Amino acid sequence: MVEESPMVEFKDVTKIYSKSKQPAVEHISFKINKGEFCCLIGTSGSGKTTLMRMINRMNSVTKGQVLVNGKDVKKFNLVNLRRKIGYVIQNNGLMPHMTIRENIVLVPKLLKWPKEKLNEEAERLIKMAELPESYLDRYPAELSGGQQQRIGVVRALAADQNLILMDEPFGALDPITRESLQNLVQNLQMQLGKTIVFVTHDMDEALKLATKIVVLHDGKLIQVGSPEEILHHPANKFVESLIGEERLSEAKYETVKVKNVMTAPVKINLGASLNDALAMMKERHVDTLLVIDDDNHLKGYISIADLQRKYPHVSSVSDIMLPINATVGPEEYLRDNFSRILSRNGQYIPVVDAERKLIGVVTRASLVNVVYEKIWGEKKPATEELEKKAN
Amino acid sequence: MSKLGLWQQFIYYYQHNGSYVLQQFNRTFLISIYGVLFAAVVGIPIGIFISRNAHLGNFVVEIANFIQTIPSLALLSIIMIAMGLGVMTVIVTVTLYSLLPIIKNTYTGMKSVDKNVIDSGKGMGMTKWQLLYLVRLPLSMSVIIAGLKNALVIAIGITSIGSFVGAGGLGDIIIRGTNATNGSAIILAGALPTALMAILADLLLNFLQKWLQPKGLRN
């Protein structure tokens, strides 16, 4: 199988602005595949915008190569390259003297599409922006900031561009509008399978939207990875600080596996007598026992209530055993089972491996520790308060 | 004649020289318009060109400023030495004076176009020409027209003085009035239409400026 060339590839790219000696970005190499939503993230001055603008040659490349569809951008006709790449900037960049209709179909018009097709396209795209068709004949100044940016986003799709560059497109919007715009972009990307390169300094935004995150700092590439990788294995302190302590401890909780919190089960063999069972319950201070066979396979459980009721009539554990439906595997994430464990009437949930061998239990009490750590993190609230009093 | 009041003399002059005054009015107007048009043909491209380079821009605006500081009568005389008496001398002087407001306003207009708009235009793949006539010119049009308006008002003033170098026009009537004994009425007969022309030019171009303002920018 021939390997498909990536949509965008940076090969050892360095950019030095003519007036400064310090490179804006240096020795950057990474790939963006077709259909990926790639967020470039970093503090201001990290070179993220510089890097993105090299893709459509709004910035020139000093050293190295930027490839689009496997072809060096320098070899493209500049104007054709840009018309093939959607471009969305922070302050929407709508032409204030053109109607919304004219703004949306600007690129198709530059490409000299016939007039009927232009109108069709404008109507199709305003629907995509989830705005009424009557807005087509208004001017940008008559729309709110969020509405303007909606137009800015769909305008980038007008000539069916497969690659779209977005430079902090929602930075100037209020949180609620920003979220609805993020949803719009995410939906469009998933429906249409576009490749998006998205510059942001907001980690929440990157984690929400991206399938690939590229972390930049002082013009250097720090880390490339999926949101999960970045979150669970931050490359260094800088990435950690970018993610934020709160999200990190949350992520830690996110990755806790069942086997990390399970405790030893109180179990009894299938063939044991009820007397043995009762003795074990008393000794271990429990009111139920998990029943296993000789090979440690989980068979069911017995409870003190049944034992008491049926004690005069039967003698073996297997006679009063009840089946167990809910079990978890040791490699499962605790987060996926959290509510399941809490909502169960029973006090615990047995952990079994692939062969249904009993290896532990997760009790409601063991969840307490996890919740405690998630909320307090590494901090010890008691000592902190003491310190405050001392001051 | 001298027994008539000033206004009666004024009306009497118009009754007898109406068509002559109209002829001179046209002449003054045309000289001014030609001067401003030449200046626009030269000045607008210069203004566009220098707006790409701040150093060059400042330098050119300095030169135009320098021309403006020379008193109009002095400049008129200097050019007369080179070009002799006649209409052309006045047109060249008007052109030189009109350059400053036209270049300056074109330059300012171009500079004031929102950088985001230019950036997105470029990013969407507009050629330099498309960027100029689809974005930069429409968005700076009203500032450029304001420059033309200033230039035209100045031009009408200079054209009146231009009668000293034999260009004719309403200035001729004023000069004749100053030479005549009790010539106040004749001076008025030349001066009032000149003032009226300047005011009308201002009003007309104000209207044009508003009309050419893109709809999306009107409030």
Coordinates of C-alpha atoms in Angstrom, one line a residue:
Chain A
M1 CA 0.0 0.0 0.0
V2 CA 1.3 3.4 -0.9
E3 CA 1.4 5.6 2.1
E4 CA -0.7 8.7 1.7
S5 CA 1.4 11.9 2.0
P6 CA 0.4 14.1 5.0
M7 CA -1.7 17.2 4.4
V8 CA 1.0 19.4 6.0
E9 CA 4.5 18.6 6.9
F10 CA 7.1 20.7 8.5
K11 CA 10.7 19.6 7.8
D12 CA 13.3 21.2 10.1
V13 CA 11.7 24.6 9.7
T14 CA 13.4 27.7 11.0
K15 CA 12.1 31.3 10.6
I16 CA 14.1 34.4 11.3
Y17 CA 12.4 37.7 10.9
S18 CA 14.6 40.1 8.9
K19 CA 14.9 42.6 11.8
S20 CA 15.8 40.2 14.6
K21 CA 18.6 37.7 15.1
Q22 CA 16.6 35.5 17.4
P23 CA 14.7 32.9 15.4
A24 CA 10.9 33.1 15.8
V25 CA 10.8 29.3 15.4
E26 CA 13.6 26.9 14.9
H27 CA 14.1 23.3 13.8
I28 CA 10.5 22.4 13.8
S29 CA 9.5 19.1 12.3
F30 CA 6.1 17.4 12.5
K31 CA 3.2 16.2 10.3
I32 CA -0.5 16.9 10.1
N33 CA -2.4 14.1 8.5
K34 CA -5.6 14.4 6.5
G35 CA -8.7 14.9 8.6
E36 CA -6.8 15.8 11.7
F37 CA -7.7 18.7 13.9
C38 CA -4.3 20.0 14.9
C39 CA -4.0 22.7 17.6
L40 CA -0.8 24.7 17.9
I41 CA -0.6 25.9 21.5
G42 CA 1.9 28.0 23.4
T43 CA 2.2 31.3 25.2
S44 CA 2.4 34.5 23.2
G45 CA 5.7 34.8 21.4
S46 CA 6.0 31.0 21.2
G47 CA 5.9 31.2 17.4
K48 CA 2.6 29.3 16.9
T49 CA 1.1 31.9 14.6
T50 CA 4.3 32.3 12.7
L51 CA 4.4 28.6 12.1
M52 CA 0.8 28.5 10.9
R53 CA 1.2 31.4 8.6
M54 CA 4.1 29.6 6.8
I55 CA 1.6 27.1 5.5
N56 CA -0.1 29.6 3.2
R57 CA 3.1 31.6 2.9
M58 CA 1.8 34.6 4.7
N59 CA 5.2 34.2 6.3
S60 CA 8.2 33.1 4.3
V61 CA 10.3 30.1 5.4
T62 CA 13.9 30.9 6.2
K63 CA 15.3 27.4 6.4
G64 CA 13.8 24.0 5.9
Q65 CA 10.6 23.0 4.1
V66 CA 6.9 23.3 4.5
L67 CA 5.0 20.7 2.4
V68 CA 1.3 20.8 1.6
N69 CA 0.1 17.6 0.1
G70 CA 3.7 16.5 -0.3
K71 CA 4.7 19.6 -2.3
D72 CA 6.9 22.4 -1.1
V73 CA 4.8 25.5 -0.6
K74 CA 7.5 27.5 -2.4
K75 CA 6.7 25.6 -5.6
F76 CA 3.0 26.6 -5.6
N77 CA 1.7 29.7 -7.3
L78 CA 1.2 32.0 -4.3
V79 CA -2.3 33.1 -5.1
N80 CA -3.5 29.6 -6.0
L81 CA -2.1 28.2 -2.9
R82 CA -3.9 30.7 -0.7
R83 CA -7.2 30.2 -2.5
K84 CA -7.0 26.5 -1.8
I85 CA -6.5 27.0 1.9
G86 CA -9.2 28.4 4.1
Y87 CA -8.1 31.2 6.4
V88 CA -9.8 32.5 9.5
I89 CA -8.3 35.2 11.7
Q90 CA -9.0 36.4 15.2
N91 CA -11.0 39.6 14.3
N92 CA -13.0 37.8 11.6
G93 CA -11.4 40.0 8.9
L94 CA -14.7 40.4 7.1
M95 CA -14.7 43.1 4.4
P96 CA -16.8 45.9 6.1
H97 CA -17.8 47.4 2.7
M98 CA -19.2 44.1 1.3
T99 CA -22.5 42.4 2.2
I100 CA -22.4 39.0 4.0
R101 CA -23.2 37.4 0.7
E102 CA -20.2 39.0 -1.0
N103 CA -18.0 38.2 1.9
I104 CA -18.9 34.5 1.9
V105 CA -18.3 34.0 -1.8
L106 CA -15.2 36.1 -2.0
V107 CA -12.9 33.3 -2.9
P108 CA -15.3 31.6 -5.4
K109 CA -15.7 35.0 -7.0
L110 CA -11.9 35.4 -7.3
L111 CA -12.0 31.9 -8.9
K112 CA -14.6 33.3 -11.3
W113 CA -17.4 30.9 -10.6
P114 CA -20.7 31.6 -12.4
K115 CA -23.1 33.9 -10.7
E116 CA -25.9 31.4 -10.0
K117 CA -23.4 29.1 -8.4
L118 CA -22.2 31.9 -6.2
N119 CA -25.7 32.5 -4.9
E120 CA -26.3 28.8 -4.2
E121 CA -23.0 28.6 -2.4
A122 CA -23.9 31.6 -0.2
E123 CA -27.2 30.1 0.7
R124 CA -25.7 26.8 1.5
L125 CA -23.0 28.3 3.7
I126 CA -25.3 30.6 5.7
K127 CA -27.3 27.6 6.6
M128 CA -24.1 25.9 7.7
A129 CA -23.4 29.0 9.9
E130 CA -26.8 28.5 11.4
L131 CA -27.9 32.0 10.5
P132 CA -31.1 33.1 8.7
E133 CA -30.8 33.6 5.0
S134 CA -32.0 37.2 5.3
Y135 CA -28.6 38.0 6.8
L136 CA -27.0 37.6 3.4
D137 CA -27.9 41.1 2.4
R138 CA -26.7 42.8 5.6
Y139 CA -23.3 44.3 6.3
P140 CA -20.9 42.9 8.8
A141 CA -21.3 45.9 11.2
E142 CA -25.0 44.9 11.5
L143 CA -24.1 41.5 13.0
S144 CA -22.8 40.7 16.5
G145 CA -19.2 39.6 17.0
G146 CA -20.2 35.9 17.3
Q147 CA -22.3 36.0 14.2
Q148 CA -19.5 37.8 12.3
Q149 CA -17.1 35.0 13.3
R150 CA -19.6 32.4 12.2
I151 CA -19.5 34.0 8.8
G152 CA -15.7 34.1 9.0
V153 CA -15.6 30.4 9.7
V154 CA -17.9 29.3 6.9
R155 CA -16.3 31.7 4.5
A156 CA -13.2 29.6 4.8
L157 CA -15.1 26.6 3.4
A158 CA -16.6 28.5 0.4
A159 CA -14.4 27.1 -2.3
D160 CA -14.4 23.6 -0.8
Q161 CA -10.9 24.0 0.7
N162 CA -9.7 20.8 2.4
L163 CA -7.2 22.6 4.7
I164 CA -8.3 25.4 6.9
L165 CA -6.0 27.6 9.0
M166 CA -7.5 29.3 12.1
D167 CA -5.5 31.9 14.0
E168 CA -7.0 32.2 17.5
P169 CA -10.4 32.6 15.9
F170 CA -12.4 32.7 19.1
G171 CA -10.0 34.7 21.3
A172 CA -12.0 37.9 21.3
L173 CA -15.4 36.3 22.1
D174 CA -17.2 35.8 25.4
P175 CA -17.2 32.3 26.8
I176 CA -20.7 31.4 25.8
T177 CA -20.4 32.5 22.2
R178 CA -17.0 30.9 22.1
E179 CA -18.4 27.6 23.1
S180 CA -21.1 27.7 20.5
L181 CA -18.5 28.6 17.8
Q182 CA -16.3 25.7 19.0
N183 CA -19.2 23.3 18.6
L184 CA -19.8 24.7 15.1
V185 CA -16.2 24.2 14.1
Q186 CA -16.1 20.7 15.6
N187 CA -19.3 19.7 13.9
L188 CA -18.1 21.0 10.5
Q189 CA -14.8 19.3 10.9
M190 CA -16.4 15.9 11.8
Q191 CA -19.1 16.1 9.1
L192 CA -16.9 17.3 6.3
G193 CA -13.6 15.7 7.3
K194 CA -11.6 18.9 6.8
T195 CA -8.0 19.2 8.0
I196 CA -7.8 22.1 10.5
V197 CA -4.8 23.9 11.8
F198 CA -5.9 25.9 14.8
V199 CA -3.7 28.3 16.8
T200 CA -4.7 28.9 20.4
H201 CA -3.3 29.7 23.8
D202 CA -6.3 28.2 25.6
M203 CA -5.6 24.6 26.7
D204 CA -9.3 24.0 27.4
E205 CA -10.0 24.8 23.8
A206 CA -7.2 22.6 22.5
L207 CA -8.2 19.7 24.6
K208 CA -11.8 20.0 23.5
L209 CA -11.2 20.3 19.8
A210 CA -7.9 18.8 18.9
T211 CA -7.1 15.3 17.7
K212 CA -3.4 16.4 17.7
I213 CA -1.8 19.0 19.9
V214 CA 1.5 20.6 19.2
V215 CA 3.1 22.5 22.1
L216 CA 5.5 25.3 21.3
H217 CA 7.6 27.4 23.6
D218 CA 10.1 30.1 22.6
G219 CA 10.1 29.0 19.0
K220 CA 10.9 25.4 19.9
L221 CA 8.7 22.3 19.6
I222 CA 8.1 20.9 23.0
Q223 CA 5.7 18.0 22.4
V224 CA 3.4 16.6 19.8
G225 CA 0.7 14.2 20.7
S226 CA -3.0 13.4 21.1
P227 CA -4.9 15.3 23.9
E228 CA -4.7 12.1 26.0
E229 CA -1.0 11.8 25.6
I230 CA -0.3 15.4 26.4
L231 CA -2.6 15.2 29.4
H232 CA -1.2 12.0 30.8
H233 CA 2.4 12.3 29.9
P234 CA 3.3 16.0 29.8
A235 CA 6.8 16.2 28.4
N236 CA 8.1 18.7 30.9
K237 CA 7.2 21.4 33.5
F238 CA 6.2 23.9 30.9
V239 CA 3.6 21.6 29.4
E240 CA 2.4 20.8 32.9
S241 CA 2.0 24.5 33.7
L242 CA 0.1 25.0 30.4
I243 CA -2.2 22.2 31.3
G244 CA -2.7 23.5 34.8
E245 CA -2.6 21.8 38.2
E246 CA -6.3 21.3 38.4
R247 CA -6.6 19.5 35.1
L248 CA -3.5 17.4 35.8
S249 CA -4.9 16.0 39.0
E250 CA -8.1 15.4 37.3
A251 CA -6.3 13.6 34.6
K252 CA -4.5 11.6 37.2
Y253 CA -7.9 10.5 38.5
E254 CA -9.0 9.8 34.9
T255 CA -6.2 7.3 34.5
V256 CA -6.7 5.4 37.8
K257 CA -7.3 1.8 36.9
V258 CA -9.4 -0.6 38.9
K259 CA -6.3 -2.7 39.8
N260 CA -4.8 0.4 41.5
V261 CA -7.6 0.7 44.1
M262 CA -8.8 -2.9 44.5
T263 CA -8.3 -4.7 47.8
A264 CA -8.1 -8.4 48.7
P265 CA -11.4 -10.2 48.5
V266 CA -13.0 -12.2 51.3
K267 CA -13.7 -15.5 49.5
I268 CA -14.8 -19.0 50.3
N269 CA -14.7 -22.2 48.4
L270 CA -17.8 -23.6 46.7
G271 CA -17.6 -26.8 48.7
A272 CA -17.1 -25.3 52.1
S273 CA -19.7 -25.8 54.8
L274 CA -22.0 -23.0 56.1
N275 CA -20.3 -23.3 59.5
D276 CA -17.0 -22.4 57.9
A277 CA -18.7 -19.5 56.1
L278 CA -20.2 -18.1 59.2
A279 CA -16.9 -18.4 61.0
M280 CA -15.2 -16.5 58.2
M281 CA -17.8 -13.8 58.2
K282 CA -17.3 -13.3 62.0
E283 CA -13.6 -13.3 61.7
R284 CA -13.4 -10.8 58.8
H285 CA -16.3 -8.6 59.9
V286 CA -18.2 -8.9 56.7
D287 CA -21.8 -9.8 55.9
T288 CA -21.2 -11.4 52.4
L289 CA -18.6 -13.7 51.0
L290 CA -17.5 -14.3 47.4
V291 CA -17.7 -17.9 46.3
I292 CA -15.0 -19.4 44.2
D293 CA -14.2 -22.9 42.9
D294 CA -11.0 -24.8 43.3
D295 CA -9.4 -22.8 40.4
N296 CA -10.3 -19.4 41.9
H297 CA -13.1 -18.8 39.4
L298 CA -15.8 -16.5 40.7
K299 CA -19.1 -18.4 41.0
G300 CA -21.3 -16.1 43.1
Y301 CA -21.8 -14.8 46.6
I302 CA -23.6 -15.7 49.8
S303 CA -25.0 -13.2 52.3
I304 CA -25.6 -13.5 56.0
A305 CA -29.4 -13.1 55.5
D306 CA -29.7 -16.2 53.4
L307 CA -27.3 -18.1 55.6
Q308 CA -29.5 -17.3 58.6
R309 CA -32.7 -18.2 56.8
K310 CA -31.5 -21.5 55.3
Y311 CA -29.1 -22.7 57.9
P312 CA -31.4 -25.4 59.3
H313 CA -32.1 -26.9 55.9
V314 CA -28.9 -27.0 53.9
S315 CA -25.2 -27.4 54.8
S316 CA -23.1 -26.3 51.8
V317 CA -22.2 -22.9 50.5
S318 CA -23.2 -23.8 47.0
D319 CA -26.8 -24.3 48.2
I320 CA -27.4 -20.7 49.2
M321 CA -25.1 -19.1 46.6
L322 CA -26.5 -16.3 44.4
P323 CA -25.1 -15.4 41.0
I324 CA -23.1 -12.2 40.5
N325 CA -23.8 -10.1 37.3
A326 CA -21.6 -7.0 37.8
T327 CA -17.9 -7.5 37.7
V328 CA -15.0 -5.3 36.4
G329 CA -11.7 -6.1 34.9
P330 CA -8.4 -5.0 36.5
E331 CA -7.3 -2.9 33.5
E332 CA -10.5 -1.0 33.2
Y333 CA -10.5 2.7 34.1
L334 CA -12.1 3.5 37.4
R335 CA -13.8 6.6 35.9
D336 CA -15.9 4.4 33.6
N337 CA -17.1 2.3 36.5
F338 CA -17.4 5.0 39.2
S339 CA -21.1 5.5 39.1
R340 CA -21.7 1.8 38.6
I341 CA -20.0 1.0 41.8
L342 CA -21.6 3.8 43.7
S343 CA -25.1 3.0 42.5
R344 CA -24.9 -0.7 43.4
N345 CA -26.7 -1.7 46.5
G346 CA -23.9 -4.0 47.4
Q347 CA -20.9 -2.6 49.2
Y348 CA -18.3 -3.7 46.6
I349 CA -17.8 -5.0 43.1
P350 CA -15.6 -8.0 42.4
V351 CA -12.6 -7.7 40.1
V352 CA -12.1 -10.7 37.8
D353 CA -9.6 -11.3 35.0
A354 CA -10.3 -12.5 31.5
E355 CA -10.8 -16.1 32.7
R356 CA -13.2 -14.9 35.4
K357 CA -10.7 -15.6 38.2
L358 CA -11.3 -13.5 41.2
I359 CA -8.4 -11.2 42.0
G360 CA -9.9 -8.5 44.2
V361 CA -12.7 -6.2 45.0
V362 CA -13.4 -2.5 44.8
T363 CA -15.2 -1.3 47.8
R364 CA -17.1 2.0 48.2
A365 CA -14.6 2.9 50.8
S366 CA -11.7 2.6 48.4
L367 CA -13.5 5.2 46.1
V368 CA -13.3 7.7 49.0
N369 CA -9.5 7.8 48.7
V370 CA -9.7 8.5 45.0
V371 CA -12.3 11.3 45.4
Y372 CA -10.2 12.7 48.3
E373 CA -7.1 12.9 46.1
K374 CA -9.1 14.3 43.1
I375 CA -10.4 17.2 45.2
W376 CA -7.5 18.0 47.4
G377 CA -4.7 16.8 45.1
E378 CA -1.4 16.5 46.8
K379 CA -2.2 19.2 49.2
K380 CA -3.0 18.5 52.8
P381 CA -5.7 20.9 53.8
A382 CA -5.2 20.4 57.5
T383 CA -1.6 21.5 57.5
E384 CA -2.4 24.4 55.2
E385 CA -4.9 25.7 57.7
L386 CA -2.5 25.3 60.5
E387 CA 0.1 27.3 58.6
K388 CA -2.4 30.1 58.0
K389 CA -3.2 30.2 61.7
A390 CA 0.5 30.4 62.5
N391 CA 0.9 33.4 60.2
Chain B
M1 CA -22.6 106.2 -11.9
S2 CA -21.1 107.5 -8.7
K3 CA -24.5 108.6 -7.5
L4 CA -25.7 105.0 -7.3
G5 CA -25.3 103.0 -4.1
L6 CA -22.8 100.1 -3.9
W7 CA -25.4 97.4 -4.5
Q8 CA -27.1 99.3 -7.3
Q9 CA -23.7 99.7 -9.0
F10 CA -23.1 95.9 -8.4
I11 CA -26.5 95.0 -10.0
Y12 CA -25.9 97.5 -12.9
Y13 CA -22.5 95.8 -13.6
Y14 CA -24.2 92.4 -13.8
Q15 CA -27.0 93.7 -16.0
H16 CA -24.5 94.9 -18.5
N17 CA -21.6 92.3 -18.2
G18 CA -23.6 89.2 -17.2
S19 CA -22.3 87.0 -20.0
Y20 CA -18.7 88.2 -19.5
V21 CA -18.8 87.4 -15.7
L22 CA -20.2 83.9 -16.6
Q23 CA -17.5 83.4 -19.1
Q24 CA -14.8 84.3 -16.5
F25 CA -16.6 82.1 -13.9
N26 CA -16.2 79.1 -16.2
R27 CA -12.6 80.0 -16.9
T28 CA -11.7 80.1 -13.2
F29 CA -13.6 76.9 -12.6
L30 CA -11.9 75.0 -15.4
I31 CA -8.4 76.1 -14.5
S32 CA -9.0 74.9 -10.9
I33 CA -10.5 71.6 -12.1
Y34 CA -7.6 70.9 -14.5
G35 CA -5.0 71.7 -11.9
V36 CA -6.7 69.4 -9.3
L37 CA -7.2 66.6 -11.9
F38 CA -3.6 66.7 -12.9
A39 CA -2.6 66.6 -9.2
A40 CA -5.0 63.7 -8.7
V41 CA -3.6 61.7 -11.6
V42 CA -0.1 62.1 -10.2
G43 CA -0.9 62.3 -6.5
I44 CA -3.2 59.3 -5.9
P45 CA -0.8 56.8 -7.4
I46 CA 2.1 58.4 -5.4
G47 CA 0.0 58.2 -2.3
I48 CA -0.8 54.5 -2.9
F49 CA 2.8 53.7 -3.7
I50 CA 4.3 55.4 -0.6
S51 CA 1.7 53.8 1.7
R52 CA 3.8 50.6 1.5
N53 CA 6.8 52.2 2.9
A54 CA 6.7 54.5 6.0
H55 CA 10.2 56.1 5.3
L56 CA 9.4 56.9 1.7
G57 CA 5.9 58.1 2.8
N58 CA 7.2 60.6 5.3
F59 CA 9.9 61.8 2.9
V60 CA 7.4 62.5 0.1
V61 CA 4.9 64.1 2.4
E62 CA 7.7 66.4 3.7
I63 CA 8.4 67.5 0.1
A64 CA 4.7 68.3 -0.5
N65 CA 4.6 70.1 2.8
F66 CA 7.6 72.2 1.7
I67 CA 5.9 73.2 -1.5
Q68 CA 2.8 74.2 0.5
T69 CA 4.9 76.6 2.7
I70 CA 5.9 78.8 -0.3
P71 CA 3.5 81.7 -0.6
S72 CA 1.3 81.2 -3.7
L73 CA 2.1 84.5 -5.3
A74 CA 5.9 83.7 -5.0
L75 CA 5.5 80.3 -6.5
L76 CA 3.3 81.7 -9.2
S77 CA 6.0 84.2 -10.1
I78 CA 8.8 81.6 -10.0
I79 CA 6.9 79.4 -12.4
M80 CA 6.1 82.3 -14.6
I81 CA 9.8 83.0 -15.0
A82 CA 10.2 79.4 -16.3
M83 CA 6.9 79.1 -18.3
G84 CA 6.0 82.7 -19.2
L85 CA 2.6 84.3 -18.8
G86 CA -0.6 82.4 -19.5
V87 CA -2.9 79.7 -18.4
M88 CA -0.4 76.9 -18.2
T89 CA 1.6 78.6 -15.5
V90 CA -1.5 78.9 -13.3
I91 CA -2.5 75.2 -14.0
V92 CA 1.0 74.0 -13.0
T93 CA 0.9 76.1 -9.8
V94 CA -2.5 74.8 -8.9
T95 CA -1.3 71.2 -9.5
L96 CA 1.7 71.7 -7.2
Y97 CA -0.5 73.1 -4.4
S98 CA -3.1 70.4 -4.8
L99 CA -0.5 67.6 -4.5
L100 CA -0.1 67.9 -0.8
P101 CA -3.7 67.4 0.3
I102 CA -4.2 64.7 -2.3
I103 CA -1.0 62.7 -1.5
K104 CA -1.4 63.1 2.2
N105 CA -5.0 62.0 2.2
T106 CA -4.4 59.0 -0.1
Y107 CA -1.5 58.0 2.1
T108 CA -3.5 58.4 5.3
G109 CA -6.5 56.6 3.8
M110 CA -4.5 53.7 2.7
K111 CA -2.7 53.5 6.0
S112 CA -6.0 53.5 8.0
V113 CA -7.4 50.5 6.3
D114 CA -7.8 47.8 9.0
K115 CA -4.8 45.5 8.9
N116 CA -6.9 42.5 9.7
V117 CA -9.0 43.1 6.6
I118 CA -5.9 43.3 4.4
D119 CA -4.5 40.3 6.1
S120 CA -7.6 38.2 5.4
G121 CA -7.8 39.5 1.9
K122 CA -4.2 38.4 1.2
G123 CA -4.8 35.1 3.0
M124 CA -7.8 34.4 0.8
G125 CA -5.6 34.7 -2.2
M126 CA -6.2 38.2 -3.6
T127 CA -3.6 39.5 -6.0
K128 CA -2.0 42.9 -5.3
W129 CA -4.4 44.5 -7.8
Q130 CA -7.5 42.8 -6.4
L131 CA -6.4 43.8 -2.9
L132 CA -6.1 47.4 -4.2
Y133 CA -9.3 47.8 -6.1
L134 CA -11.5 45.5 -4.1
V135 CA -10.3 46.4 -0.6
R136 CA -7.9 49.2 -0.1
L137 CA -9.4 51.8 -2.5
P138 CA -13.0 51.4 -1.6
L139 CA -12.2 51.5 2.1
S140 CA -10.1 54.7 1.8
M141 CA -12.2 56.4 -0.9
S142 CA -13.9 58.9 1.4
V143 CA -10.6 60.1 2.8
I144 CA -9.2 60.5 -0.7
I145 CA -12.3 62.5 -1.7
A146 CA -11.8 64.7 1.3
G147 CA -8.3 65.4 0.0
L148 CA -9.6 66.4 -3.4
K149 CA -12.1 68.7 -1.7
N150 CA -9.4 70.5 0.2
A151 CA -7.3 70.7 -3.0
L152 CA -10.2 72.2 -5.1
V153 CA -11.0 74.9 -2.5
I154 CA -7.3 75.9 -2.4
A155 CA -7.1 75.8 -6.2
I156 CA -10.0 78.2 -6.6
G157 CA -8.1 80.7 -4.4
I158 CA -4.9 80.3 -6.4
T159 CA -6.6 80.6 -9.7
S160 CA -8.0 84.0 -8.7
I161 CA -4.5 85.2 -8.0
G162 CA -3.4 83.6 -11.3
S163 CA -5.0 86.6 -13.2
F164 CA -1.7 88.5 -12.3
V165 CA 0.1 86.2 -14.8
G166 CA -2.5 86.7 -17.5
A167 CA -4.6 83.6 -17.0
G168 CA -7.9 85.5 -17.0
G169 CA -10.9 84.4 -14.9
L170 CA -12.8 86.1 -12.1
G171 CA -9.5 87.5 -10.8
D172 CA -9.4 89.8 -13.8
I173 CA -12.6 91.5 -12.7
I174 CA -11.2 91.9 -9.1
I175 CA -7.9 93.4 -10.4
R176 CA -9.9 95.8 -12.6
G177 CA -11.9 96.9 -9.6
T178 CA -8.8 97.6 -7.6
N179 CA -7.4 99.7 -10.4
A180 CA -10.6 101.8 -10.9
T181 CA -11.5 104.8 -8.8
N182 CA -14.5 103.8 -6.5
G183 CA -14.2 100.3 -7.9
S184 CA -15.7 98.5 -4.9
A185 CA -18.7 97.3 -6.8
I186 CA -16.5 95.8 -9.5
I187 CA -14.3 94.1 -6.8
L188 CA -17.5 92.6 -5.4
A189 CA -18.7 91.5 -8.8
G190 CA -15.5 89.4 -9.1
A191 CA -15.1 88.4 -5.4
L192 CA -18.6 87.1 -4.6
P193 CA -18.8 84.5 -7.5
T194 CA -15.3 83.3 -6.5
A195 CA -16.4 82.8 -2.9
L196 CA -19.6 81.2 -4.1
M197 CA -17.7 78.8 -6.3
A198 CA -15.5 77.7 -3.4
I199 CA -18.5 77.1 -1.2
L200 CA -20.3 75.2 -3.9
A201 CA -17.3 73.0 -4.7
D202 CA -17.1 72.2 -1.0
L203 CA -20.7 71.2 -0.8
L204 CA -20.6 69.2 -3.9
L205 CA -17.6 67.2 -2.9
N206 CA -19.1 66.7 0.6
F207 CA -22.0 65.1 -1.1
L208 CA -19.8 63.0 -3.3
Q209 CA -17.8 61.9 -0.3
K210 CA -20.9 60.6 1.4
W211 CA -22.2 59.0 -1.7
L212 CA -18.9 57.1 -2.3
Q213 CA -18.7 56.0 1.3
P214 CA -19.4 52.2 1.2
K215 CA -22.8 51.3 2.5
G216 CA -21.4 49.0 5.2
L217 CA -19.5 51.8 6.7
R218 CA -22.3 54.4 6.9
N219 CA -24.0 54.9 10.2

